Amino acid sequence: QVRFVKNVTSWKEMKPGFYHGHISYLDFAKFGVKKKPIYINVIRDPIERLVSYYYFLRFGDDYRPGLRRRKQGDKKTFDECVAAGGSDCAPEKLWLQIPFFCGHSSECWNVGSRWALEQAKYNLINEYFLVGVTEELEDFIMLLEAALPRFFRGATELYRTGKKSHLRKTTEKKLPTKETIAKLQQSEIWKMENEFYEFALEQFQFVRAHAVREKDGELYILAQNFFYEKIYPKSN
């Protein structure tokens, strides 16, 4: 953690910088850094994420189709895995989005920790600038472009008209049956991960409702709806 914080904050050759990767929430202020990074993130429905990852390990994606994956050759479907009680599709594998938002504390990574869930919610509200959901990705990009144009100017148009080559798709994937989904939803782990997902979704939709409107099928950013004036002290 110390090395990462030092690396990010001491690099001055090119600014602004955009760091992208799988890293759990890290409080820079804890290490004496005054200027913290702006955290953004995107989350996904827990079961959809698990199913996609299950098949990704077996078939890869369209980003690097020639790369051999860890479970390549395993033809067992996700439904078959759940029915057999396999480890690759166990409810414990759902425990991912909560710990990443929770942070580096050991308790964050204890599967099924209620404390970790509450800490993840706290961090999402207080430490993350914006957290989107994959189902409403365009809205997420539009909000980022409006709020942080230095980084995201033109991103919405690129998303709408580009080839979307930056969005990876798992090469082969079978949607789970209702029975499989129902079985996973009996798990307390799914209930907690889903509670966090619903919490994040509600917060994102709340932000969006106060920032954009839809007209003729197009979203647009609301105009400034606040005004202020400077008050000067009376001169003697």
CSV table of C-alpha atoms in Angstrom, one decimal:
chain,number,residue,atom,x,y,z
A,1,GLN,CA,0.0,0.0,0.0
A,2,VAL,CA,2.8,2.4,0.9
A,3,ARG,CA,4.6,1.7,-2.4
A,4,PHE,CA,1.5,2.2,-4.4
A,5,VAL,CA,0.6,5.5,-2.8
A,6,LYS,CA,4.1,6.8,-3.2
A,7,ASN,CA,4.2,5.7,-6.8
A,8,VAL,CA,1.0,7.4,-7.7
A,9,THR,CA,1.6,10.6,-5.8
A,10,SER,CA,5.2,11.2,-6.7
A,11,TRP,CA,4.9,10.7,-10.4
A,12,LYS,CA,4.9,14.2,-11.9
A,13,GLU,CA,6.0,13.7,-15.5
A,14,MET,CA,2.5,13.7,-17.0
A,15,LYS,CA,-0.6,15.1,-15.2
A,16,PRO,CA,-3.5,14.5,-15.1
A,17,GLY,CA,-3.1,10.8,-14.8
A,18,PHE,CA,-5.7,8.1,-15.1
A,19,TYR,CA,-5.1,4.8,-13.2
A,20,HIS,CA,-7.2,1.8,-14.1
A,21,GLY,CA,-7.0,-1.6,-12.5
A,22,HIS,CA,-8.3,-4.1,-10.0
A,23,ILE,CA,-7.5,-2.5,-6.6
A,24,SER,CA,-9.6,-2.3,-3.5
A,25,TYR,CA,-10.4,1.1,-2.0
A,26,LEU,CA,-7.2,2.6,-0.5
A,27,ASP,CA,-7.4,5.7,1.8
A,28,PHE,CA,-4.5,7.9,0.6
A,29,ALA,CA,-4.9,10.2,3.6
A,30,LYS,CA,-4.0,7.4,5.9
A,31,PHE,CA,-0.4,7.7,4.5
A,32,GLY,CA,-0.1,11.4,5.0
A,33,VAL,CA,-1.1,12.4,1.5
A,34,LYS,CA,-3.1,15.6,1.2
A,35,LYS,CA,-4.4,15.3,-2.3
A,36,LYS,CA,-6.4,12.1,-2.7
A,37,PRO,CA,-7.3,10.6,-6.1
A,38,ILE,CA,-10.9,10.8,-7.5
A,39,TYR,CA,-12.3,7.3,-7.2
A,40,ILE,CA,-14.8,6.1,-9.8
A,41,ASN,CA,-16.1,2.6,-10.4
A,42,VAL,CA,-18.7,0.4,-12.2
A,43,ILE,CA,-20.4,-2.6,-10.6
A,44,ARG,CA,-22.6,-5.3,-12.0
A,45,ASP,CA,-25.4,-7.6,-10.9
A,46,PRO,CA,-23.7,-10.2,-8.7
A,47,ILE,CA,-25.0,-13.3,-10.5
A,48,GLU,CA,-24.4,-11.9,-14.0
A,49,ARG,CA,-20.8,-11.1,-13.0
A,50,LEU,CA,-20.2,-14.6,-11.6
A,51,VAL,CA,-21.7,-16.3,-14.7
A,52,SER,CA,-19.6,-14.1,-17.0
A,53,TYR,CA,-16.4,-14.8,-15.1
A,54,TYR,CA,-17.1,-18.5,-15.0
A,55,TYR,CA,-17.3,-18.7,-18.8
A,56,PHE,CA,-14.4,-16.2,-19.2
A,57,LEU,CA,-12.1,-18.6,-17.4
A,58,ARG,CA,-13.0,-21.3,-19.9
A,59,PHE,CA,-13.4,-19.5,-23.2
A,60,GLY,CA,-11.8,-16.1,-22.8
A,61,ASP,CA,-13.1,-12.9,-24.5
A,62,ASP,CA,-12.9,-11.0,-27.8
A,63,TYR,CA,-10.1,-8.7,-26.5
A,64,ARG,CA,-7.4,-11.4,-26.6
A,65,PRO,CA,-9.1,-14.4,-28.2
A,66,GLY,CA,-5.8,-16.4,-28.6
A,67,LEU,CA,-4.9,-16.3,-24.9
A,68,ARG,CA,-5.2,-19.7,-23.1
A,69,ARG,CA,-7.3,-19.3,-20.0
A,70,ARG,CA,-7.0,-21.2,-16.7
A,71,LYS,CA,-10.0,-23.4,-17.2
A,72,GLN,CA,-9.8,-23.8,-20.9
A,73,GLY,CA,-11.1,-27.2,-22.1
A,74,ASP,CA,-13.6,-27.5,-19.2
A,75,LYS,CA,-17.0,-27.9,-21.0
A,76,LYS,CA,-19.2,-28.0,-17.9
A,77,THR,CA,-21.9,-25.4,-18.0
A,78,PHE,CA,-22.6,-23.0,-15.1
A,79,ASP,CA,-25.9,-24.8,-14.5
A,80,GLU,CA,-24.2,-28.1,-14.2
A,81,CYS,CA,-21.6,-26.6,-11.9
A,82,VAL,CA,-24.2,-25.3,-9.5
A,83,ALA,CA,-26.2,-28.5,-9.6
A,84,ALA,CA,-23.0,-30.5,-8.7
A,85,GLY,CA,-22.0,-28.0,-6.0
A,86,GLY,CA,-18.8,-27.1,-7.8
A,87,SER,CA,-16.3,-24.7,-6.2
A,88,ASP,CA,-16.1,-22.4,-9.3
A,89,CYS,CA,-19.7,-21.4,-9.0
A,90,ALA,CA,-20.1,-21.6,-5.2
A,91,PRO,CA,-21.9,-18.7,-3.5
A,92,GLU,CA,-18.5,-17.7,-1.9
A,93,LYS,CA,-17.4,-16.7,-5.4
A,94,LEU,CA,-20.0,-13.9,-5.3
A,95,TRP,CA,-18.1,-12.2,-2.5
A,96,LEU,CA,-16.1,-9.7,-4.6
A,97,GLN,CA,-17.7,-6.3,-5.0
A,98,ILE,CA,-18.2,-5.7,-1.3
A,99,PRO,CA,-14.5,-6.4,-0.3
A,100,PHE,CA,-13.2,-4.2,-3.1
A,101,PHE,CA,-15.3,-1.3,-1.9
A,102,CYS,CA,-14.6,-2.1,1.7
A,103,GLY,CA,-10.8,-1.8,1.4
A,104,HIS,CA,-7.6,-3.5,2.7
A,105,SER,CA,-8.8,-4.5,6.2
A,106,SER,CA,-8.7,-8.2,6.8
A,107,GLU,CA,-12.4,-8.1,7.9
A,108,CYS,CA,-13.3,-6.8,4.4
A,109,TRP,CA,-12.3,-10.1,2.9
A,110,ASN,CA,-14.1,-12.3,5.4
A,111,VAL,CA,-16.9,-13.8,3.3
A,112,GLY,CA,-20.3,-12.8,4.6
A,113,SER,CA,-19.1,-10.0,7.0
A,114,ARG,CA,-21.9,-7.6,7.8
A,115,TRP,CA,-19.2,-5.1,8.9
A,116,ALA,CA,-17.6,-5.3,5.5
A,117,LEU,CA,-20.9,-4.6,3.8
A,118,GLU,CA,-21.6,-1.5,5.9
A,119,GLN,CA,-18.0,-0.2,5.3
A,120,ALA,CA,-18.4,-0.7,1.6
A,121,LYS,CA,-21.6,1.3,1.6
A,122,TYR,CA,-19.9,4.0,3.6
A,123,ASN,CA,-17.0,4.2,1.2
A,124,LEU,CA,-19.3,4.3,-1.8
A,125,ILE,CA,-21.1,7.3,-0.5
A,126,ASN,CA,-18.2,9.2,1.1
A,127,GLU,CA,-15.1,8.3,-0.9
A,128,TYR,CA,-16.2,7.5,-4.4
A,129,PHE,CA,-17.0,10.4,-6.8
A,130,LEU,CA,-19.4,8.2,-8.9
A,131,VAL,CA,-20.2,4.5,-9.1
A,132,GLY,CA,-22.1,3.3,-12.1
A,133,VAL,CA,-23.7,0.1,-13.2
A,134,THR,CA,-23.0,-1.9,-16.3
A,135,GLU,CA,-26.7,-1.9,-17.3
A,136,GLU,CA,-26.7,1.9,-17.5
A,137,LEU,CA,-23.2,2.5,-18.8
A,138,GLU,CA,-24.0,5.3,-21.2
A,139,ASP,CA,-25.6,7.3,-18.5
A,140,PHE,CA,-22.6,6.8,-16.3
A,141,ILE,CA,-20.3,8.0,-19.1
A,142,MET,CA,-22.5,11.1,-19.7
A,143,LEU,CA,-22.3,12.1,-16.0
A,144,LEU,CA,-18.6,11.7,-16.0
A,145,GLU,CA,-18.2,13.8,-19.1
A,146,ALA,CA,-20.4,16.6,-17.6
A,147,ALA,CA,-18.6,16.6,-14.2
A,148,LEU,CA,-15.0,15.8,-15.3
A,149,PRO,CA,-14.6,17.2,-18.9
A,150,ARG,CA,-10.8,17.4,-18.5
A,151,PHE,CA,-10.8,13.6,-18.6
A,152,PHE,CA,-14.0,12.6,-20.4
A,153,ARG,CA,-14.7,15.3,-23.0
A,154,GLY,CA,-16.2,13.5,-26.1
A,155,ALA,CA,-16.6,10.2,-24.3
A,156,THR,CA,-20.4,10.0,-24.7
A,157,GLU,CA,-20.3,10.5,-28.4
A,158,LEU,CA,-17.4,8.0,-28.7
A,159,TYR,CA,-19.5,5.5,-26.8
A,160,ARG,CA,-22.5,6.0,-29.0
A,161,THR,CA,-20.9,6.0,-32.4
A,162,GLY,CA,-17.6,4.1,-31.9
A,163,LYS,CA,-17.1,0.4,-32.4
A,164,LYS,CA,-17.1,-0.2,-28.7
A,165,SER,CA,-13.9,-2.1,-29.1
A,166,HIS,CA,-13.1,-1.2,-25.4
A,167,LEU,CA,-16.0,-3.3,-24.2
A,168,ARG,CA,-15.0,-6.9,-23.8
A,169,LYS,CA,-17.4,-9.8,-24.4
A,170,THR,CA,-17.0,-13.3,-23.2
A,171,THR,CA,-16.6,-15.5,-26.2
A,172,GLU,CA,-19.1,-18.2,-25.2
A,173,LYS,CA,-21.7,-17.9,-22.5
A,174,LYS,CA,-24.9,-19.7,-21.6
A,175,LEU,CA,-27.5,-17.9,-19.4
A,176,PRO,CA,-28.3,-19.7,-16.2
A,177,THR,CA,-31.8,-21.3,-15.7
A,178,LYS,CA,-34.3,-19.9,-13.3
A,179,GLU,CA,-33.6,-22.9,-11.0
A,180,THR,CA,-29.9,-22.1,-10.9
A,181,ILE,CA,-30.6,-18.5,-10.1
A,182,ALA,CA,-33.1,-19.4,-7.4
A,183,LYS,CA,-30.5,-21.7,-5.8
A,184,LEU,CA,-27.9,-19.0,-5.7
A,185,GLN,CA,-30.3,-16.5,-4.3
A,186,GLN,CA,-30.9,-18.7,-1.3
A,187,SER,CA,-27.4,-17.9,-0.1
A,188,GLU,CA,-26.8,-15.3,2.5
A,189,ILE,CA,-23.7,-14.2,0.6
A,190,TRP,CA,-25.8,-13.4,-2.5
A,191,LYS,CA,-28.3,-11.5,-0.4
A,192,MET,CA,-25.5,-9.3,1.0
A,193,GLU,CA,-23.8,-8.7,-2.4
A,194,ASN,CA,-27.2,-8.0,-3.9
A,195,GLU,CA,-28.0,-5.6,-1.1
A,196,PHE,CA,-24.8,-3.7,-1.9
A,197,TYR,CA,-25.6,-3.7,-5.6
A,198,GLU,CA,-29.1,-2.4,-5.0
A,199,PHE,CA,-27.7,0.2,-2.7
A,200,ALA,CA,-25.2,1.4,-5.4
A,201,LEU,CA,-27.9,1.3,-8.1
A,202,GLU,CA,-30.3,3.4,-6.0
A,203,GLN,CA,-27.5,6.0,-5.4
A,204,PHE,CA,-26.6,6.1,-9.0
A,205,GLN,CA,-30.2,6.6,-10.1
A,206,PHE,CA,-30.6,9.3,-7.5
A,207,VAL,CA,-27.6,11.2,-8.8
A,208,ARG,CA,-28.7,10.8,-12.4
A,209,ALA,CA,-32.2,12.0,-11.6
A,210,HIS,CA,-30.7,15.3,-10.3
A,211,ALA,CA,-28.3,15.7,-13.2
A,212,VAL,CA,-29.9,14.6,-16.5
A,213,ARG,CA,-33.3,14.6,-18.3
A,214,GLU,CA,-34.5,12.6,-21.2
A,215,LYS,CA,-36.0,14.2,-24.3
A,216,ASP,CA,-36.9,12.4,-27.5
A,217,GLY,CA,-34.9,9.4,-26.4
A,218,GLU,CA,-31.8,11.5,-25.8
A,219,LEU,CA,-30.3,12.3,-22.4
A,220,TYR,CA,-29.0,15.8,-21.7
A,221,ILE,CA,-27.4,17.5,-18.7
A,222,LEU,CA,-29.5,19.8,-16.7
A,223,ALA,CA,-28.5,23.5,-16.7
A,224,GLN,CA,-27.2,25.2,-13.6
A,225,ASN,CA,-29.9,25.4,-11.0
A,226,PHE,CA,-28.2,27.4,-8.3
A,227,PHE,CA,-27.2,31.1,-8.1
A,228,TYR,CA,-25.1,33.0,-5.7
A,229,GLU,CA,-23.7,36.5,-5.1
A,230,LYS,CA,-20.7,37.8,-3.3
A,231,ILE,CA,-21.3,39.9,-0.2
A,232,TYR,CA,-18.8,42.5,0.5
A,233,PRO,CA,-18.3,44.2,4.0
A,234,LYS,CA,-19.3,47.8,4.3
A,235,SER,CA,-16.4,50.2,3.9
A,236,ASN,CA,-15.9,52.7,6.7
